Amino acid sequence: MRHFSKFALAALICLLASTWAEAAEKLRPSGTVEIVQRQAGYYLTLGSGKGVLHIGGRNYPFKIAGLGFGGTGFASIKAKGTVYNLKSRRQFAGRYTATRTGFVVGKTSRGKMSLKNANGVQLELTVERSGLMLTFGVDDLTITMK
């Protein structure tokens, strides 16, 4: 039994190491993004706003809106971060699944947001909020280029 436990532990370590290596390999920085958004919710959250995609020395404005689950309160959001795996700006627009965590009380806030679309484009954002909100949930967001 002891031998089996060591084998299972070694197999688990190898699996985790290969998953981390694969995840790190897949994320290629392509540019940066800035988003300004307002969110409101009581379990269901609604959000809309605008942003700018920065790639190849150019700026591309866009709109963002969506519906999510897991949050209560109201907040204004400023998010900045890195865009990964974007081969063409045409891959940027579309539907994204987002996960978010954070809180805000007045101007004190912490938060992160991760978005991914069907093209493999991923956004990893640091979020600053103002208002009164506790958030931990999943969103379905749509980005449209202006």
mmCIF file of C-alpha atoms in Angstrom:
data_model
loop_
_atom_site.group_PDB
_atom_site.id
_atom_site.type_symbol
_atom_site.label_atom_id
_atom_site.label_comp_id
_atom_site.label_asym_id
_atom_site.label_seq_id
_atom_site.Cartn_x
_atom_site.Cartn_y
_atom_site.Cartn_z
ATOM 1 C CA MET A 1 0.000 0.000 0.000
ATOM 2 C CA ARG A 2 2.844 2.360 0.842
ATOM 3 C CA HIS A 3 4.422 1.731 -2.549
ATOM 4 C CA PHE A 4 1.122 2.574 -4.273
ATOM 5 C CA SER A 5 0.818 5.853 -2.319
ATOM 6 C CA LYS A 6 4.302 6.950 -3.394
ATOM 7 C CA PHE A 7 3.475 6.049 -6.988
ATOM 8 C CA ALA A 8 0.171 7.974 -6.849
ATOM 9 C CA LEU A 9 1.921 11.010 -5.351
ATOM 10 C CA ALA A 10 4.637 10.918 -8.025
ATOM 11 C CA ALA A 11 2.014 10.614 -10.779
ATOM 12 C CA LEU A 12 0.083 13.566 -9.340
ATOM 13 C CA ILE A 13 3.231 15.716 -9.192
ATOM 14 C CA CYS A 14 4.075 14.869 -12.822
ATOM 15 C CA LEU A 15 0.517 15.675 -13.912
ATOM 16 C CA LEU A 16 0.535 19.041 -12.128
ATOM 17 C CA ALA A 17 3.996 19.927 -13.468
ATOM 18 C CA SER A 18 2.970 19.135 -17.047
ATOM 19 C CA THR A 19 -0.277 21.126 -16.650
ATOM 20 C CA TRP A 20 1.612 24.160 -15.330
ATOM 21 C CA ALA A 21 4.203 23.905 -18.103
ATOM 22 C CA GLU A 22 1.451 23.596 -20.713
ATOM 23 C CA ALA A 23 -0.435 26.583 -19.291
ATOM 24 C CA ALA A 24 2.712 28.729 -19.206
ATOM 25 C CA GLU A 25 3.572 27.677 -22.743
ATOM 26 C CA LYS A 26 0.143 28.643 -24.087
ATOM 27 C CA LEU A 27 0.155 32.215 -22.743
ATOM 28 C CA ARG A 28 1.977 34.516 -25.160
ATOM 29 C CA PRO A 29 1.761 38.253 -24.324
ATOM 30 C CA SER A 30 0.262 40.159 -27.248
ATOM 31 C CA GLY A 31 -0.544 43.595 -25.839
ATOM 32 C CA THR A 32 -2.288 45.393 -23.023
ATOM 33 C CA VAL A 33 -5.822 46.498 -22.269
ATOM 34 C CA GLU A 34 -7.569 49.124 -20.126
ATOM 35 C CA ILE A 35 -11.246 48.899 -19.161
ATOM 36 C CA VAL A 36 -13.603 51.309 -17.385
ATOM 37 C CA GLN A 37 -16.892 49.710 -16.352
ATOM 38 C CA ARG A 38 -19.816 50.014 -13.951
ATOM 39 C CA GLN A 39 -21.214 46.937 -12.203
ATOM 40 C CA ALA A 40 -24.307 46.462 -10.092
ATOM 41 C CA GLY A 41 -25.748 43.333 -8.629
ATOM 42 C CA TYR A 42 -27.544 41.357 -6.037
ATOM 43 C CA TYR A 43 -26.369 37.794 -6.803
ATOM 44 C CA LEU A 44 -26.879 38.508 -10.523
ATOM 45 C CA THR A 45 -24.555 41.228 -11.788
ATOM 46 C CA LEU A 46 -24.887 43.562 -14.755
ATOM 47 C CA GLY A 47 -21.989 45.497 -16.182
ATOM 48 C CA SER A 48 -21.208 47.781 -19.092
ATOM 49 C CA GLY A 49 -18.338 49.993 -20.078
ATOM 50 C CA LYS A 50 -15.594 50.727 -22.548
ATOM 51 C CA GLY A 51 -11.941 50.038 -23.042
ATOM 52 C CA VAL A 52 -8.869 50.328 -25.213
ATOM 53 C CA LEU A 53 -6.786 47.497 -26.655
ATOM 54 C CA HIS A 54 -3.097 48.409 -27.145
ATOM 55 C CA ILE A 55 -1.260 46.222 -29.686
ATOM 56 C CA GLY A 56 1.533 46.890 -32.128
ATOM 57 C CA GLY A 57 1.813 50.559 -31.150
ATOM 58 C CA ARG A 58 -1.856 51.187 -32.011
ATOM 59 C CA ASN A 59 -4.956 51.762 -29.884
ATOM 60 C CA TYR A 60 -8.307 50.104 -30.614
ATOM 61 C CA PRO A 61 -11.355 51.281 -28.623
ATOM 62 C CA PHE A 62 -14.125 48.831 -27.721
ATOM 63 C CA LYS A 63 -17.325 48.431 -25.706
ATOM 64 C CA ILE A 64 -17.867 45.730 -23.086
ATOM 65 C CA ALA A 65 -21.125 44.508 -21.519
ATOM 66 C CA GLY A 66 -22.325 41.410 -19.757
ATOM 67 C CA LEU A 67 -24.289 39.494 -17.202
ATOM 68 C CA GLY A 68 -22.876 37.447 -14.365
ATOM 69 C CA PHE A 69 -23.542 35.545 -11.187
ATOM 70 C CA GLY A 70 -21.944 36.165 -7.815
ATOM 71 C CA GLY A 71 -21.814 39.663 -6.441
ATOM 72 C CA THR A 72 -23.682 42.236 -4.445
ATOM 73 C CA GLY A 73 -23.424 46.013 -4.477
ATOM 74 C CA PHE A 74 -22.437 48.717 -6.939
ATOM 75 C CA ALA A 75 -18.984 49.681 -8.197
ATOM 76 C CA SER A 76 -17.106 51.682 -10.791
ATOM 77 C CA ILE A 77 -14.230 49.640 -12.158
ATOM 78 C CA LYS A 78 -10.852 50.507 -13.661
ATOM 79 C CA ALA A 79 -8.993 47.445 -14.909
ATOM 80 C CA LYS A 80 -5.584 47.105 -16.548
ATOM 81 C CA GLY A 81 -3.754 44.067 -17.700
ATOM 82 C CA THR A 82 -2.142 41.896 -20.316
ATOM 83 C CA VAL A 83 -3.701 40.346 -23.406
ATOM 84 C CA TYR A 84 -2.397 36.879 -24.294
ATOM 85 C CA ASN A 85 -2.566 34.713 -27.438
ATOM 86 C CA LEU A 86 -3.942 37.433 -29.735
ATOM 87 C CA LYS A 87 -2.651 36.752 -33.254
ATOM 88 C CA SER A 88 -4.927 39.270 -34.989
ATOM 89 C CA ARG A 89 -7.084 42.065 -33.579
ATOM 90 C CA ARG A 90 -10.060 40.360 -35.260
ATOM 91 C CA GLN A 91 -9.767 37.616 -32.628
ATOM 92 C CA PHE A 92 -10.359 40.154 -29.841
ATOM 93 C CA ALA A 93 -14.064 40.960 -30.310
ATOM 94 C CA GLY A 94 -16.681 38.418 -29.235
ATOM 95 C CA ARG A 95 -17.969 36.567 -26.207
ATOM 96 C CA TYR A 96 -15.792 35.989 -23.168
ATOM 97 C CA THR A 97 -16.193 33.901 -20.051
ATOM 98 C CA ALA A 98 -14.810 35.777 -17.074
ATOM 99 C CA THR A 99 -13.981 34.896 -13.488
ATOM 100 C CA ARG A 100 -13.635 37.662 -10.929
ATOM 101 C CA THR A 101 -12.815 38.150 -7.280
ATOM 102 C CA GLY A 102 -12.633 41.271 -5.204
ATOM 103 C CA PHE A 103 -14.159 43.749 -2.825
ATOM 104 C CA VAL A 104 -14.552 47.484 -2.486
ATOM 105 C CA VAL A 105 -15.518 49.734 0.399
ATOM 106 C CA GLY A 106 -15.339 53.375 -0.682
ATOM 107 C CA LYS A 107 -11.998 53.733 -2.429
ATOM 108 C CA THR A 108 -10.311 50.736 -0.784
ATOM 109 C CA SER A 109 -10.383 47.793 -3.149
ATOM 110 C CA ARG A 110 -8.701 44.594 -4.250
ATOM 111 C CA GLY A 111 -9.550 42.475 -7.224
ATOM 112 C CA LYS A 112 -8.573 40.343 -10.172
ATOM 113 C CA MET A 113 -10.381 39.336 -13.322
ATOM 114 C CA SER A 114 -9.571 36.724 -15.933
ATOM 115 C CA LEU A 115 -11.352 36.616 -19.317
ATOM 116 C CA LYS A 116 -11.083 34.052 -22.110
ATOM 117 C CA ASN A 117 -12.808 33.739 -25.495
ATOM 118 C CA ALA A 118 -13.310 30.884 -27.970
ATOM 119 C CA ASN A 119 -10.258 32.009 -29.998
ATOM 120 C CA GLY A 120 -7.979 31.335 -27.015
ATOM 121 C CA VAL A 121 -7.460 35.051 -26.325
ATOM 122 C CA GLN A 122 -7.014 35.622 -22.610
ATOM 123 C CA LEU A 123 -7.021 38.818 -20.538
ATOM 124 C CA GLU A 124 -5.483 38.876 -17.059
ATOM 125 C CA LEU A 125 -6.524 42.053 -15.261
ATOM 126 C CA THR A 126 -5.866 43.848 -12.007
ATOM 127 C CA VAL A 127 -9.009 45.671 -10.937
ATOM 128 C CA GLU A 128 -9.495 48.857 -8.905
ATOM 129 C CA ARG A 129 -13.049 49.573 -7.804
ATOM 130 C CA SER A 130 -14.834 52.426 -6.060
ATOM 131 C CA GLY A 131 -18.236 52.010 -4.442
ATOM 132 C CA LEU A 132 -19.531 49.255 -2.187
ATOM 133 C CA MET A 133 -19.356 45.711 -3.573
ATOM 134 C CA LEU A 134 -18.308 42.175 -2.774
ATOM 135 C CA THR A 135 -17.696 40.046 -5.848
ATOM 136 C CA PHE A 136 -16.749 36.455 -6.502
ATOM 137 C CA GLY A 137 -18.272 34.981 -9.593
ATOM 138 C CA VAL A 138 -18.499 34.213 -13.278
ATOM 139 C CA ASP A 139 -19.598 36.492 -16.132
ATOM 140 C CA ASP A 140 -20.580 36.136 -19.760
ATOM 141 C CA LEU A 141 -19.210 39.278 -21.444
ATOM 142 C CA THR A 142 -19.355 40.602 -24.996
ATOM 143 C CA ILE A 143 -16.686 42.863 -26.463
ATOM 144 C CA THR A 144 -17.500 44.847 -29.609
ATOM 145 C CA MET A 145 -15.009 47.038 -31.430
ATOM 146 C CA LYS A 146 -16.046 50.686 -31.930
#
